[in-house]
């Protein structure tokens, strides 16, 4: 059950990275704030759901790898992130949200409510 939860969190990390990459440049600064809020909510929620730091680290690591992959230029010349300040703020802010969520993650209540207890 725990492994399935981590897989779901990893998939959500990739989905949030792609969605945030598309939204952050669309409606500046509202899209950037929305994308960062989605990242922070996923990372914090993953830590709370699993009752530990790994639950925050898994989606954060997959998010970071996905954003780095999307920000690299392709041989065809295509890339998702445009030049400007917004993509850098998204990358730095999302990474900081992941680190803060993993650092501040508290264990869940003993014997209930989290994937760690099962």
PDB file of C-alpha atoms in Angstrom:
ATOM      1  CA  UNK A   1       0.000   0.000   0.000  1.00  0.00           C
ATOM      2  CA  UNK A   2       2.835   2.368   0.856  1.00  0.00           C
ATOM      3  CA  UNK A   3       4.617   1.718  -2.452  1.00  0.00           C
ATOM      4  CA  UNK A   4       1.421   2.421  -4.375  1.00  0.00           C
ATOM      5  CA  UNK A   5       1.093   5.735  -2.542  1.00  0.00           C
ATOM      6  CA  UNK A   6       4.636   6.707  -3.519  1.00  0.00           C
ATOM      7  CA  UNK A   7       3.980   5.792  -7.152  1.00  0.00           C
ATOM      8  CA  UNK A   8       0.839   7.931  -7.174  1.00  0.00           C
ATOM      9  CA  UNK A   9       2.772  10.820  -5.616  1.00  0.00           C
ATOM     10  CA  UNK A  10       5.505  10.443  -8.250  1.00  0.00           C
ATOM     11  CA  UNK A  11       2.964  10.558 -11.090  1.00  0.00           C
ATOM     12  CA  UNK A  12       1.308  13.602  -9.502  1.00  0.00           C
ATOM     13  CA  UNK A  13       4.737  15.257  -9.259  1.00  0.00           C
ATOM     14  CA  UNK A  14       5.214  14.886 -13.009  1.00  0.00           C
ATOM     15  CA  UNK A  15       1.682  16.107 -13.749  1.00  0.00           C
ATOM     16  CA  UNK A  16       2.078  19.169 -11.519  1.00  0.00           C
ATOM     17  CA  UNK A  17       5.425  19.960 -13.175  1.00  0.00           C
ATOM     18  CA  UNK A  18       3.941  19.900 -16.667  1.00  0.00           C
ATOM     19  CA  UNK A  19       0.809  21.813 -15.660  1.00  0.00           C
ATOM     20  CA  UNK A  20       2.830  24.378 -13.730  1.00  0.00           C
ATOM     21  CA  UNK A  21       5.201  24.820 -16.650  1.00  0.00           C
ATOM     22  CA  UNK A  22       2.279  25.651 -18.904  1.00  0.00           C
ATOM     23  CA  UNK A  23       0.405  27.870 -16.447  1.00  0.00           C
ATOM     24  CA  UNK A  24       3.294  29.854 -14.955  1.00  0.00           C
ATOM     25  CA  UNK A  25       3.959  31.819 -18.131  1.00  0.00           C
ATOM     26  CA  UNK A  26       0.363  32.134 -19.283  1.00  0.00           C
ATOM     27  CA  UNK A  27      -1.044  34.554 -16.713  1.00  0.00           C
ATOM     28  CA  UNK A  28       1.900  36.290 -15.085  1.00  0.00           C
ATOM     29  CA  UNK A  29       1.988  36.747 -12.071  1.00  0.00           C
ATOM     30  CA  UNK A  30      -1.230  34.864 -11.236  1.00  0.00           C
ATOM     31  CA  UNK A  31      -0.200  31.753 -13.158  1.00  0.00           C
ATOM     32  CA  UNK A  32       3.154  31.679 -11.400  1.00  0.00           C
ATOM     33  CA  UNK A  33       1.512  31.931  -8.001  1.00  0.00           C
ATOM     34  CA  UNK A  34      -0.971  29.200  -8.941  1.00  0.00           C
ATOM     35  CA  UNK A  35       1.814  26.906 -10.183  1.00  0.00           C
ATOM     36  CA  UNK A  36       3.888  27.405  -7.027  1.00  0.00           C
ATOM     37  CA  UNK A  37       0.838  26.865  -4.819  1.00  0.00           C
ATOM     38  CA  UNK A  38       0.136  23.591  -6.623  1.00  0.00           C
ATOM     39  CA  UNK A  39       3.719  22.440  -6.059  1.00  0.00           C
ATOM     40  CA  UNK A  40       3.698  23.371  -2.390  1.00  0.00           C
ATOM     41  CA  UNK A  41       0.305  21.717  -1.836  1.00  0.00           C
ATOM     42  CA  UNK A  42       1.444  18.469  -3.460  1.00  0.00           C
ATOM     43  CA  UNK A  43       4.715  18.305  -1.552  1.00  0.00           C
ATOM     44  CA  UNK A  44       3.181  19.212   1.807  1.00  0.00           C
ATOM     45  CA  UNK A  45       0.193  16.937   1.244  1.00  0.00           C
ATOM     46  CA  UNK A  46       2.454  14.033   0.279  1.00  0.00           C
ATOM     47  CA  UNK A  47       4.377  14.452   3.509  1.00  0.00           C
ATOM     48  CA  UNK A  48       1.197  14.570   5.554  1.00  0.00           C
ATOM     49  CA  UNK A  49      -0.420  11.660   3.711  1.00  0.00           C
ATOM     50  CA  UNK A  50       2.509   9.317   4.225  1.00  0.00           C
ATOM     51  CA  UNK A  51       3.435  10.646   7.637  1.00  0.00           C
ATOM     52  CA  UNK A  52       7.084  11.244   6.788  1.00  0.00           C
ATOM     53  CA  UNK A  53       9.681  13.047   4.761  1.00  0.00           C
ATOM     54  CA  UNK A  54       9.774  10.510   1.935  1.00  0.00           C
ATOM     55  CA  UNK A  55       6.209  11.418   1.021  1.00  0.00           C
ATOM     56  CA  UNK A  56       7.334  14.977   0.362  1.00  0.00           C
ATOM     57  CA  UNK A  57      10.627  14.021  -1.281  1.00  0.00           C
ATOM     58  CA  UNK A  58       9.206  11.624  -3.878  1.00  0.00           C
ATOM     59  CA  UNK A  59       6.926  14.122  -5.670  1.00  0.00           C
ATOM     60  CA  UNK A  60       9.512  16.895  -5.240  1.00  0.00           C
ATOM     61  CA  UNK A  61      12.266  14.822  -6.852  1.00  0.00           C
ATOM     62  CA  UNK A  62      10.051  13.748  -9.763  1.00  0.00           C
ATOM     63  CA  UNK A  63       8.837  17.348 -10.139  1.00  0.00           C
ATOM     64  CA  UNK A  64      12.419  18.635 -10.282  1.00  0.00           C
ATOM     65  CA  UNK A  65      13.521  16.015 -12.817  1.00  0.00           C
ATOM     66  CA  UNK A  66      10.474  16.731 -14.986  1.00  0.00           C
ATOM     67  CA  UNK A  67      11.006  20.495 -14.902  1.00  0.00           C
ATOM     68  CA  UNK A  68      14.691  20.099 -15.775  1.00  0.00           C
ATOM     69  CA  UNK A  69      13.758  17.802 -18.657  1.00  0.00           C
ATOM     70  CA  UNK A  70      11.146  20.255 -19.920  1.00  0.00           C
ATOM     71  CA  UNK A  71      13.486  23.236 -19.656  1.00  0.00           C
ATOM     72  CA  UNK A  72      16.218  21.684 -21.804  1.00  0.00           C
ATOM     73  CA  UNK A  73      16.304  22.567 -25.487  1.00  0.00           C
ATOM     74  CA  UNK A  74      15.469  19.790 -27.913  1.00  0.00           C
ATOM     75  CA  UNK A  75      17.369  19.095 -31.156  1.00  0.00           C
ATOM     76  CA  UNK A  76      14.359  20.414 -33.053  1.00  0.00           C
ATOM     77  CA  UNK A  77      14.694  23.712 -31.190  1.00  0.00           C
ATOM     78  CA  UNK A  78      11.513  23.248 -29.148  1.00  0.00           C
ATOM     79  CA  UNK A  79      11.315  23.866 -25.428  1.00  0.00           C
ATOM     80  CA  UNK A  80       8.508  24.499 -22.971  1.00  0.00           C
ATOM     81  CA  UNK A  81       9.944  27.341 -20.897  1.00  0.00           C
ATOM     82  CA  UNK A  82      10.457  30.737 -22.484  1.00  0.00           C
ATOM     83  CA  UNK A  83      13.234  33.122 -21.561  1.00  0.00           C
ATOM     84  CA  UNK A  84      12.445  35.422 -18.693  1.00  0.00           C
ATOM     85  CA  UNK A  85      12.213  35.676 -14.959  1.00  0.00           C
ATOM     86  CA  UNK A  86       9.060  33.597 -14.457  1.00  0.00           C
ATOM     87  CA  UNK A  87      10.577  30.159 -15.278  1.00  0.00           C
ATOM     88  CA  UNK A  88      13.505  30.799 -12.952  1.00  0.00           C
ATOM     89  CA  UNK A  89      11.185  31.803 -10.131  1.00  0.00           C
ATOM     90  CA  UNK A  90       9.092  28.690 -10.803  1.00  0.00           C
ATOM     91  CA  UNK A  91      12.144  26.410 -10.702  1.00  0.00           C
ATOM     92  CA  UNK A  92      13.674  28.003  -7.609  1.00  0.00           C
ATOM     93  CA  UNK A  93      10.358  28.426  -5.771  1.00  0.00           C
ATOM     94  CA  UNK A  94       9.267  24.852  -6.471  1.00  0.00           C
ATOM     95  CA  UNK A  95      12.612  23.468  -5.332  1.00  0.00           C
ATOM     96  CA  UNK A  96      12.406  25.546  -2.154  1.00  0.00           C
ATOM     97  CA  UNK A  97       8.851  24.309  -1.529  1.00  0.00           C
ATOM     98  CA  UNK A  98      10.054  20.726  -1.863  1.00  0.00           C
ATOM     99  CA  UNK A  99      12.932  21.226   0.555  1.00  0.00           C
ATOM    100  CA  UNK A 100      10.749  23.057   3.070  1.00  0.00           C
ATOM    101  CA  UNK A 101       8.010  20.417   2.884  1.00  0.00           C
ATOM    102  CA  UNK A 102      10.496  17.601   3.414  1.00  0.00           C
ATOM    103  CA  UNK A 103      12.202  19.440   6.256  1.00  0.00           C
ATOM    104  CA  UNK A 104       9.015  20.410   8.055  1.00  0.00           C
ATOM    105  CA  UNK A 105       7.195  17.085   7.544  1.00  0.00           C
ATOM    106  CA  UNK A 106       5.937  15.747  10.854  1.00  0.00           C
ATOM    107  CA  UNK A 107       4.997  12.158  11.524  1.00  0.00           C
ATOM    108  CA  UNK A 108       1.285  11.453  11.394  1.00  0.00           C
ATOM    109  CA  UNK A 109      -0.826  10.505  14.399  1.00  0.00           C
ATOM    110  CA  UNK A 110       0.148   7.157  15.899  1.00  0.00           C
ATOM    111  CA  UNK A 111      -1.972   4.307  14.622  1.00  0.00           C
ATOM    112  CA  UNK A 112      -4.182   6.226  12.271  1.00  0.00           C
ATOM    113  CA  UNK A 113      -4.853   8.175   9.174  1.00  0.00           C
ATOM    114  CA  UNK A 114      -1.599   7.849   7.219  1.00  0.00           C
ATOM    115  CA  UNK A 115      -0.080   5.425   4.772  1.00  0.00           C
ATOM    116  CA  UNK A 116       2.871   4.910   7.126  1.00  0.00           C
ATOM    117  CA  UNK A 117       0.625   3.311   9.743  1.00  0.00           C
ATOM    118  CA  UNK A 118      -0.667   0.648   7.377  1.00  0.00           C
TER     119      UNK A 118
END
